[in-house]
GROMACS .gro file of C-alpha atoms in nm:
model
  411
    1UNK     CA    1   0.484  -1.513   0.481
    2UNK     CA    2   0.566  -1.151   0.401
    3UNK     CA    3   0.780  -1.264   0.108
    4UNK     CA    4   0.506  -1.500  -0.011
    5UNK     CA    5   0.259  -1.211  -0.028
    6UNK     CA    6   0.432  -1.072  -0.337
    7UNK     CA    7   0.641  -1.372  -0.447
    8UNK     CA    8   0.356  -1.619  -0.503
    9UNK     CA    9   0.141  -1.387  -0.722
   10UNK     CA   10   0.450  -1.295  -0.927
   11UNK     CA   11   0.542  -1.659  -0.983
   12UNK     CA   12   0.185  -1.748  -1.074
   13UNK     CA   13   0.185  -1.464  -1.327
   14UNK     CA   14   0.508  -1.585  -1.486
   15UNK     CA   15   0.393  -1.948  -1.499
   16UNK     CA   16   0.050  -1.866  -1.639
   17UNK     CA   17   0.023  -2.053  -1.969
   18UNK     CA   18  -0.355  -2.049  -1.998
   19UNK     CA   19  -0.459  -1.904  -2.336
   20UNK     CA   20  -0.811  -1.778  -2.398
   21UNK     CA   21  -0.952  -1.835  -2.746
   22UNK     CA   22  -1.201  -1.580  -2.878
   23UNK     CA   23  -1.433  -1.632  -3.175
   24UNK     CA   24  -1.496  -1.315  -3.377
   25UNK     CA   25  -1.794  -1.266  -3.610
   26UNK     CA   26  -1.735  -0.951  -3.813
   27UNK     CA   27  -2.033  -0.860  -4.034
   28UNK     CA   28  -1.871  -0.530  -4.133
   29UNK     CA   29  -1.560  -0.694  -4.279
   30UNK     CA   30  -1.350  -0.405  -4.148
   31UNK     CA   31  -1.163  -0.593  -3.879
   32UNK     CA   32  -1.016  -0.889  -4.065
   33UNK     CA   33  -0.670  -0.958  -3.923
   34UNK     CA   34  -0.697  -0.650  -3.701
   35UNK     CA   35  -0.716  -0.855  -3.382
   36UNK     CA   36  -0.360  -0.965  -3.303
   37UNK     CA   37  -0.283  -1.273  -3.096
   38UNK     CA   38  -0.111  -1.180  -2.772
   39UNK     CA   39   0.017  -1.364  -2.468
   40UNK     CA   40  -0.283  -1.540  -2.319
   41UNK     CA   41  -0.529  -1.441  -2.596
   42UNK     CA   42  -0.593  -1.596  -2.940
   43UNK     CA   43  -0.853  -1.473  -3.194
   44UNK     CA   44  -1.033  -1.687  -3.456
   45UNK     CA   45  -1.260  -1.530  -3.722
   46UNK     CA   46  -1.583  -1.702  -3.821
   47UNK     CA   47  -1.832  -1.641  -4.103
   48UNK     CA   48  -2.128  -1.829  -3.957
   49UNK     CA   49  -2.447  -1.647  -3.850
   50UNK     CA   50  -2.457  -1.510  -3.497
   51UNK     CA   51  -2.755  -1.722  -3.385
   52UNK     CA   52  -2.587  -2.043  -3.496
   53UNK     CA   53  -2.262  -1.943  -3.326
   54UNK     CA   54  -2.448  -1.872  -3.001
   55UNK     CA   55  -2.612  -2.216  -3.006
   56UNK     CA   56  -2.282  -2.392  -3.067
   57UNK     CA   57  -2.080  -2.173  -2.831
   58UNK     CA   58  -2.128  -2.370  -2.508
   59UNK     CA   59  -2.013  -2.691  -2.678
   60UNK     CA   60  -1.716  -2.524  -2.846
   61UNK     CA   61  -1.368  -2.462  -2.709
   62UNK     CA   62  -1.404  -2.083  -2.730
   63UNK     CA   63  -1.389  -1.875  -2.414
   64UNK     CA   64  -1.571  -1.575  -2.563
   65UNK     CA   65  -1.772  -1.477  -2.871
   66UNK     CA   66  -1.741  -1.127  -3.017
   67UNK     CA   67  -2.007  -0.993  -3.253
   68UNK     CA   68  -1.936  -0.684  -3.465
   69UNK     CA   69  -2.244  -0.558  -3.656
   70UNK     CA   70  -2.232  -0.434  -4.016
   71UNK     CA   71  -2.311  -0.074  -3.914
   72UNK     CA   72  -2.036  -0.056  -3.655
   73UNK     CA   73  -1.903   0.273  -3.796
   74UNK     CA   74  -2.235   0.446  -3.734
   75UNK     CA   75  -2.324   0.255  -3.416
   76UNK     CA   76  -2.010   0.202  -3.211
   77UNK     CA   77  -2.214   0.063  -2.921
   78UNK     CA   78  -2.343  -0.229  -3.123
   79UNK     CA   79  -2.055  -0.460  -3.029
   80UNK     CA   80  -2.158  -0.758  -2.815
   81UNK     CA   81  -1.942  -1.004  -2.622
   82UNK     CA   82  -2.081  -1.342  -2.517
   83UNK     CA   83  -1.927  -1.583  -2.266
   84UNK     CA   84  -2.035  -1.870  -2.045
   85UNK     CA   85  -1.933  -1.663  -1.743
   86UNK     CA   86  -1.851  -1.295  -1.699
   87UNK     CA   87  -1.575  -1.169  -1.929
   88UNK     CA   88  -1.270  -1.045  -1.739
   89UNK     CA   89  -1.186  -0.674  -1.770
   90UNK     CA   90  -0.849  -0.736  -1.935
   91UNK     CA   91  -1.002  -0.930  -2.226
   92UNK     CA   92  -1.289  -0.683  -2.262
   93UNK     CA   93  -1.046  -0.390  -2.266
   94UNK     CA   94  -0.834  -0.564  -2.531
   95UNK     CA   95  -1.134  -0.615  -2.761
   96UNK     CA   96  -1.276  -0.267  -2.708
   97UNK     CA   97  -0.937  -0.103  -2.760
   98UNK     CA   98  -0.878  -0.281  -3.092
   99UNK     CA   99  -1.222  -0.189  -3.227
  100UNK     CA  100  -1.193   0.169  -3.105
  101UNK     CA  101  -0.851   0.216  -3.265
  102UNK     CA  102  -0.966   0.076  -3.602
  103UNK     CA  103  -1.287   0.285  -3.605
  104UNK     CA  104  -1.079   0.595  -3.539
  105UNK     CA  105  -0.853   0.514  -3.835
  106UNK     CA  106  -1.154   0.453  -4.062
  107UNK     CA  107  -1.313   0.787  -3.975
  108UNK     CA  108  -0.985   0.974  -4.017
  109UNK     CA  109  -0.937   0.816  -4.360
  110UNK     CA  110  -1.289   0.910  -4.467
  111UNK     CA  111  -1.219   1.266  -4.354
  112UNK     CA  112  -0.915   1.279  -4.581
  113UNK     CA  113  -0.657   1.260  -4.303
  114UNK     CA  114  -0.354   1.038  -4.355
  115UNK     CA  115  -0.351   0.794  -4.064
  116UNK     CA  116   0.012   0.699  -4.127
  117UNK     CA  117   0.124   1.059  -4.073
  118UNK     CA  118  -0.055   1.065  -3.738
  119UNK     CA  119   0.092   0.731  -3.632
  120UNK     CA  120   0.443   0.838  -3.730
  121UNK     CA  121   0.412   1.150  -3.518
  122UNK     CA  122   0.297   0.971  -3.206
  123UNK     CA  123   0.562   1.010  -2.939
  124UNK     CA  124   0.562   0.806  -2.621
  125UNK     CA  125   0.750   1.002  -2.356
  126UNK     CA  126   0.876   0.794  -2.064
  127UNK     CA  127   1.109   1.000  -1.847
  128UNK     CA  128   1.378   0.842  -1.633
  129UNK     CA  129   1.408   0.999  -1.288
  130UNK     CA  130   1.739   1.052  -1.106
  131UNK     CA  131   1.842   1.171  -0.761
  132UNK     CA  132   2.134   1.417  -0.750
  133UNK     CA  133   2.386   1.421  -0.467
  134UNK     CA  134   2.585   1.721  -0.339
  135UNK     CA  135   2.899   1.602  -0.520
  136UNK     CA  136   2.716   1.604  -0.852
  137UNK     CA  137   2.657   1.229  -0.869
  138UNK     CA  138   2.329   1.084  -0.984
  139UNK     CA  139   2.134   0.767  -0.909
  140UNK     CA  140   1.835   0.626  -1.089
  141UNK     CA  141   1.521   0.668  -0.877
  142UNK     CA  142   1.154   0.573  -0.881
  143UNK     CA  143   0.886   0.815  -0.758
  144UNK     CA  144   0.622   0.542  -0.754
  145UNK     CA  145   0.841   0.301  -0.560
  146UNK     CA  146   0.931   0.570  -0.307
  147UNK     CA  147   0.563   0.652  -0.253
  148UNK     CA  148   0.482   0.285  -0.197
  149UNK     CA  149   0.768   0.244   0.051
  150UNK     CA  150   0.659   0.553   0.247
  151UNK     CA  151   0.297   0.439   0.250
  152UNK     CA  152   0.389   0.090   0.374
  153UNK     CA  153   0.608   0.221   0.656
  154UNK     CA  154   0.344   0.472   0.767
  155UNK     CA  155   0.067   0.211   0.757
  156UNK     CA  156   0.269  -0.037   0.964
  157UNK     CA  157   0.325   0.226   1.233
  158UNK     CA  158  -0.044   0.320   1.225
  159UNK     CA  159  -0.148  -0.043   1.284
  160UNK     CA  160   0.114  -0.121   1.549
  161UNK     CA  161   0.036   0.186   1.760
  162UNK     CA  162  -0.327   0.076   1.775
  163UNK     CA  163  -0.242  -0.292   1.826
  164UNK     CA  164   0.017  -0.267   2.103
  165UNK     CA  165  -0.150   0.034   2.268
  166UNK     CA  166  -0.474  -0.163   2.297
  167UNK     CA  167  -0.280  -0.456   2.450
  168UNK     CA  168  -0.149  -0.226   2.722
  169UNK     CA  169  -0.498  -0.093   2.798
  170UNK     CA  170  -0.660  -0.439   2.802
  171UNK     CA  171  -0.381  -0.570   3.028
  172UNK     CA  172  -0.440  -0.290   3.280
  173UNK     CA  173  -0.817  -0.345   3.272
  174UNK     CA  174  -0.774  -0.720   3.329
  175UNK     CA  175  -0.537  -0.674   3.624
  176UNK     CA  176  -0.766  -0.413   3.777
  177UNK     CA  177  -1.086  -0.617   3.738
  178UNK     CA  178  -0.916  -0.928   3.888
  179UNK     CA  179  -0.777  -0.724   4.179
  180UNK     CA  180  -0.430  -0.860   4.099
  181UNK     CA  181  -0.303  -0.505   4.075
  182UNK     CA  182  -0.361  -0.452   4.449
  183UNK     CA  183  -0.099  -0.716   4.525
  184UNK     CA  184   0.143  -0.576   4.269
  185UNK     CA  185   0.147  -0.219   4.405
  186UNK     CA  186   0.234  -0.353   4.749
  187UNK     CA  187   0.578  -0.427   4.605
  188UNK     CA  188   0.629  -0.154   4.344
  189UNK     CA  189   0.513   0.199   4.288
  190UNK     CA  190   0.218   0.253   4.048
  191UNK     CA  191   0.438   0.448   3.806
  192UNK     CA  192   0.693   0.168   3.796
  193UNK     CA  193   0.417  -0.086   3.737
  194UNK     CA  194   0.274   0.118   3.449
  195UNK     CA  195   0.614   0.167   3.286
  196UNK     CA  196   0.697  -0.202   3.328
  197UNK     CA  197   0.387  -0.300   3.132
  198UNK     CA  198   0.447  -0.038   2.863
  199UNK     CA  199   0.816  -0.125   2.817
  200UNK     CA  200   0.748  -0.500   2.827
  201UNK     CA  201   0.491  -0.498   2.548
  202UNK     CA  202   0.702  -0.246   2.356
  203UNK     CA  203   1.000  -0.485   2.362
  204UNK     CA  204   0.777  -0.764   2.232
  205UNK     CA  205   0.689  -0.543   1.936
  206UNK     CA  206   1.055  -0.450   1.886
  207UNK     CA  207   1.154  -0.818   1.880
  208UNK     CA  208   0.886  -0.892   1.621
  209UNK     CA  209   1.003  -0.605   1.399
  210UNK     CA  210   1.367  -0.714   1.417
  211UNK     CA  211   1.268  -1.069   1.320
  212UNK     CA  212   1.055  -0.938   1.032
  213UNK     CA  213   1.340  -0.718   0.906
  214UNK     CA  214   1.603  -0.995   0.916
  215UNK     CA  215   1.383  -1.268   0.770
  216UNK     CA  216   1.222  -1.044   0.507
  217UNK     CA  217   1.552  -0.910   0.377
  218UNK     CA  218   1.712  -1.255   0.372
  219UNK     CA  219   1.431  -1.436   0.194
  220UNK     CA  220   1.333  -1.142  -0.028
  221UNK     CA  221   1.688  -1.102  -0.160
  222UNK     CA  222   1.690  -1.460  -0.287
  223UNK     CA  223   1.330  -1.451  -0.409
  224UNK     CA  224   1.373  -1.119  -0.588
  225UNK     CA  225   1.671  -1.254  -0.782
  226UNK     CA  226   1.475  -1.562  -0.892
  227UNK     CA  227   1.169  -1.360  -0.995
  228UNK     CA  228   1.373  -1.099  -1.181
  229UNK     CA  229   1.565  -1.369  -1.371
  230UNK     CA  230   1.252  -1.560  -1.470
  231UNK     CA  231   1.071  -1.241  -1.567
  232UNK     CA  232   1.350  -1.133  -1.800
  233UNK     CA  233   1.383  -1.480  -1.955
  234UNK     CA  234   1.009  -1.485  -2.018
  235UNK     CA  235   1.014  -1.149  -2.193
  236UNK     CA  236   1.330  -1.221  -2.394
  237UNK     CA  237   1.138  -1.492  -2.575
  238UNK     CA  238   0.944  -1.212  -2.742
  239UNK     CA  239   1.255  -1.096  -2.932
  240UNK     CA  240   1.196  -1.189  -3.295
  241UNK     CA  241   1.449  -1.393  -3.489
  242UNK     CA  242   1.645  -1.172  -3.728
  243UNK     CA  243   1.559  -0.854  -3.539
  244UNK     CA  244   1.779  -0.551  -3.598
  245UNK     CA  245   2.006  -0.403  -3.331
  246UNK     CA  246   1.762  -0.118  -3.280
  247UNK     CA  247   1.472  -0.360  -3.227
  248UNK     CA  248   1.676  -0.572  -2.985
  249UNK     CA  249   1.780  -0.263  -2.790
  250UNK     CA  250   1.422  -0.141  -2.777
  251UNK     CA  251   1.301  -0.481  -2.653
  252UNK     CA  252   1.571  -0.492  -2.384
  253UNK     CA  253   1.469  -0.145  -2.268
  254UNK     CA  254   1.108  -0.257  -2.245
  255UNK     CA  255   1.215  -0.567  -2.050
  256UNK     CA  256   1.402  -0.357  -1.795
  257UNK     CA  257   1.116  -0.109  -1.761
  258UNK     CA  258   0.858  -0.384  -1.707
  259UNK     CA  259   1.067  -0.576  -1.456
  260UNK     CA  260   0.896  -0.524  -1.117
  261UNK     CA  261   1.225  -0.585  -0.936
  262UNK     CA  262   1.379  -0.284  -1.113
  263UNK     CA  263   1.158  -0.053  -0.907
  264UNK     CA  264   1.279  -0.214  -0.584
  265UNK     CA  265   1.641  -0.177  -0.694
  266UNK     CA  266   1.590   0.192  -0.776
  267UNK     CA  267   1.428   0.261  -0.437
  268UNK     CA  268   1.708   0.084  -0.248
  269UNK     CA  269   1.974   0.263  -0.455
  270UNK     CA  270   1.846   0.607  -0.351
  271UNK     CA  271   1.751   0.519   0.008
  272UNK     CA  272   1.982   0.457   0.302
  273UNK     CA  273   1.837   0.130   0.429
  274UNK     CA  274   2.029   0.125   0.764
  275UNK     CA  275   1.915   0.482   0.834
  276UNK     CA  276   1.559   0.393   0.737
  277UNK     CA  277   1.554   0.089   0.969
  278UNK     CA  278   1.700   0.281   1.264
  279UNK     CA  279   1.453   0.567   1.216
  280UNK     CA  280   1.167   0.320   1.184
  281UNK     CA  281   1.257   0.153   1.513
  282UNK     CA  282   1.298   0.492   1.685
  283UNK     CA  283   0.965   0.630   1.566
  284UNK     CA  284   0.794   0.301   1.642
  285UNK     CA  285   0.920   0.318   2.002
  286UNK     CA  286   0.848   0.689   2.032
  287UNK     CA  287   0.496   0.664   1.889
  288UNK     CA  288   0.419   0.349   2.083
  289UNK     CA  289   0.545   0.486   2.415
  290UNK     CA  290   0.358   0.813   2.368
  291UNK     CA  291   0.021   0.654   2.290
  292UNK     CA  292   0.053   0.342   2.508
  293UNK     CA  293   0.096   0.561   2.817
  294UNK     CA  294  -0.236   0.728   2.731
  295UNK     CA  295  -0.396   0.389   2.670
  296UNK     CA  296  -0.266   0.273   3.010
  297UNK     CA  297  -0.424   0.579   3.171
  298UNK     CA  298  -0.755   0.496   3.004
  299UNK     CA  299  -0.733   0.135   3.125
  300UNK     CA  300  -0.674   0.246   3.483
  301UNK     CA  301  -0.977   0.476   3.481
  302UNK     CA  302  -1.233   0.209   3.385
  303UNK     CA  303  -1.333  -0.138   3.505
  304UNK     CA  304  -1.418  -0.305   3.173
  305UNK     CA  305  -1.368  -0.268   2.799
  306UNK     CA  306  -1.717  -0.127   2.743
  307UNK     CA  307  -1.649   0.175   2.964
  308UNK     CA  308  -1.315   0.226   2.791
  309UNK     CA  309  -1.479   0.319   2.460
  310UNK     CA  310  -1.583   0.669   2.572
  311UNK     CA  311  -1.229   0.744   2.693
  312UNK     CA  312  -1.053   0.591   2.391
  313UNK     CA  313  -1.205   0.827   2.136
  314UNK     CA  314  -1.002   1.140   2.232
  315UNK     CA  315  -0.685   0.927   2.239
  316UNK     CA  316  -0.742   0.774   1.895
  317UNK     CA  317  -0.837   1.102   1.723
  318UNK     CA  318  -0.470   1.214   1.679
  319UNK     CA  319  -0.378   0.871   1.539
  320UNK     CA  320  -0.660   0.887   1.284
  321UNK     CA  321  -0.571   1.246   1.193
  322UNK     CA  322  -0.206   1.151   1.144
  323UNK     CA  323  -0.311   0.869   0.910
  324UNK     CA  324  -0.510   1.109   0.689
  325UNK     CA  325  -0.229   1.366   0.697
  326UNK     CA  326   0.011   1.091   0.586
  327UNK     CA  327  -0.186   1.047   0.265
  328UNK     CA  328  -0.126   1.415   0.187
  329UNK     CA  329   0.240   1.389   0.293
  330UNK     CA  330   0.293   1.115   0.033
  331UNK     CA  331   0.174   1.348  -0.242
  332UNK     CA  332   0.350   1.662  -0.112
  333UNK     CA  333   0.636   1.553   0.117
  334UNK     CA  334   0.799   1.899   0.120
  335UNK     CA  335   0.486   2.103   0.190
  336UNK     CA  336   0.426   2.302   0.509
  337UNK     CA  337   0.146   2.066   0.611
  338UNK     CA  338   0.373   1.763   0.577
  339UNK     CA  339   0.648   1.945   0.770
  340UNK     CA  340   0.432   2.027   1.071
  341UNK     CA  341   0.266   1.684   1.063
  342UNK     CA  342   0.612   1.526   1.091
  343UNK     CA  343   0.723   1.760   1.373
  344UNK     CA  344   0.424   1.756   1.613
  345UNK     CA  345   0.475   1.454   1.845
  346UNK     CA  346   0.118   1.318   1.812
  347UNK     CA  347   0.144   1.293   1.433
  348UNK     CA  348   0.519   1.277   1.371
  349UNK     CA  349   0.583   0.897   1.394
  350UNK     CA  350   0.362   0.811   1.095
  351UNK     CA  351   0.421   1.125   0.887
  352UNK     CA  352   0.798   1.135   0.932
  353UNK     CA  353   0.827   0.773   0.820
  354UNK     CA  354   0.618   0.858   0.513
  355UNK     CA  355   0.852   1.146   0.426
  356UNK     CA  356   1.185   0.974   0.498
  357UNK     CA  357   1.212   0.779   0.168
  358UNK     CA  358   1.177   1.111  -0.019
  359UNK     CA  359   1.465   1.265   0.173
  360UNK     CA  360   1.434   1.481   0.487
  361UNK     CA  361   1.689   1.743   0.604
  362UNK     CA  362   1.890   1.630   0.908
  363UNK     CA  363   1.770   1.920   1.124
  364UNK     CA  364   1.404   1.835   1.061
  365UNK     CA  365   1.464   1.471   1.152
  366UNK     CA  366   1.654   1.567   1.468
  367UNK     CA  367   1.389   1.820   1.572
  368UNK     CA  368   1.114   1.563   1.520
  369UNK     CA  369   1.301   1.308   1.734
  370UNK     CA  370   1.365   1.555   2.018
  371UNK     CA  371   1.003   1.672   2.027
  372UNK     CA  372   0.880   1.313   2.018
  373UNK     CA  373   1.093   1.227   2.323
  374UNK     CA  374   0.962   1.536   2.504
  375UNK     CA  375   0.608   1.444   2.404
  376UNK     CA  376   0.653   1.093   2.541
  377UNK     CA  377   0.788   1.230   2.871
  378UNK     CA  378   0.488   1.464   2.898
  379UNK     CA  379   0.224   1.198   2.825
  380UNK     CA  380   0.398   0.952   3.058
  381UNK     CA  381   0.390   1.205   3.343
  382UNK     CA  382   0.022   1.277   3.274
  383UNK     CA  383  -0.066   0.907   3.247
  384UNK     CA  384   0.124   0.830   3.569
  385UNK     CA  385  -0.080   1.088   3.762
  386UNK     CA  386  -0.404   0.930   3.640
  387UNK     CA  387  -0.282   0.572   3.676
  388UNK     CA  388  -0.186   0.600   4.046
  389UNK     CA  389  -0.543   0.697   4.141
  390UNK     CA  390  -0.742   0.503   3.882
  391UNK     CA  391  -0.604   0.154   3.949
  392UNK     CA  392  -0.755   0.154   4.300
  393UNK     CA  393  -1.084   0.323   4.208
  394UNK     CA  394  -1.380   0.082   4.199
  395UNK     CA  395  -1.759   0.102   4.186
  396UNK     CA  396  -1.779   0.450   4.036
  397UNK     CA  397  -1.830   0.539   3.671
  398UNK     CA  398  -1.560   0.785   3.576
  399UNK     CA  399  -1.603   1.106   3.376
  400UNK     CA  400  -1.346   1.331   3.213
  401UNK     CA  401  -1.411   1.593   3.481
  402UNK     CA  402  -1.333   1.343   3.756
  403UNK     CA  403  -1.023   1.210   3.579
  404UNK     CA  404  -0.888   1.563   3.529
  405UNK     CA  405  -0.895   1.615   3.907
  406UNK     CA  406  -0.671   1.313   3.961
  407UNK     CA  407  -0.385   1.488   3.781
  408UNK     CA  408  -0.363   1.752   4.056
  409UNK     CA  409  -0.399   1.523   4.358
  410UNK     CA  410  -0.095   1.538   4.584
  411UNK     CA  411   0.090   1.239   4.716
   0.00000   0.00000   0.00000
C-alpha cells in the first residue's frame, strides 16, 4: 500500500494519453502559430465569429475555446477562456504564459529593443549539489529530497507517539473502569503492570515498523526500476530525428533531471540507510516510552476518556511544540534552535530524525540518545509513582494538585 501511494499516480501519469484540443479565435492576428502543440494539448485556430463558435462549442470536439480580442496589446485582461466545465490550472497557465510572452516581445519590439538579443542572453542556471567526504570524495546530493525524507521521518514519529501513547492510556482506563486491574495487581506490582503494558504495545509498533521497512524496500526497489525505465523511454521519444550531438546530450540531461527516481537515488547515495533505520527505531522507542509512560499515568488518574482530556493537554503540548520546531529544523538543520530541539528529550525524537538526513555530528547524536534514555527513566519513575495510587482510586474527580501529592506518598 505504501508503494502504491506513489507508484500508481506515477504510472497513471506515464500512461496518460488523453489530449485536450483547444480552439483559438485570434482577432488581433498576432498569435498565429504562436501556440505550440505539447504533450496532452493541441491548438486549432479558427476564423469564425466568437458568438457562432460559442453556440457550436458544446457540440464540437474541443475541450476549450480561447478568445483573444483585437486590442489585446492595450487590454491584456481581455482574454477569455470558455469550457463546458472548469478549465484546469495547467491548461490555463499554458495559455496565459504563451500570450504573456508574445505580448512582452511585441512591446519590446515597439520600444526598439531587439528581442533576439534578450533571448540569446537568457541563462538558465541549474546547479548540481554534491556532498563532500573527509577524504575529498564527492557524491551527488539533493537538498529537496533530503528535506522530504526528514519531514516524512519526523511526521511518522509524531503520529506514532500519539497513536501508541493513546492506546496505552485507553488500555489503562478500560482495565481500571472494569475493575480487572484489581485482580492483576494481586499477582504483580503496579510498576511491573504499567511497564508490561507500555513494552507490549511498543513491541507491536516495532513489529509494524520492521514489516513496513522490509516490504517497502523490497517492493519499492522493483517498482522504482520499472517507473524510472518507463519514464526515460517516454521522454526519449521527444528526441528529434536528425538531432545534433549537442541536442541529444541536452535532451538526455533533461531526461535525467526530470526523472523522479533520480532524486531518490541521490538521497540514498548520500545517506547511510542502515544508520538511518537503526536511529529511527531507537528514537521511536525512546520517544514512545517517554510519552507512553506519561499517558499511562494520565489513564490511571481518571475513570473515563472524558476526564482524561484535561490531563492530556500538558502531556501533548511538548509533542505539538516538537512538531512545529521540526518545520524550522528542516529549513535550518544546523541552527542553535534545531540543535537544542534535537537534544532535549521531549522534543529530540522528532527533531533529531528530521536533522539526520542532513548529517549530524556523532557527538550530538550520542548526546541526544543518552539524554533521551535518562528522560525516559525519569518520566517512567514519575509515572510509576502516580500509577500505583491512581489505579485503585475511584469515585473522586482528580486534580493536578491531588495527583502531585501521589508522587511523594511512601510505600
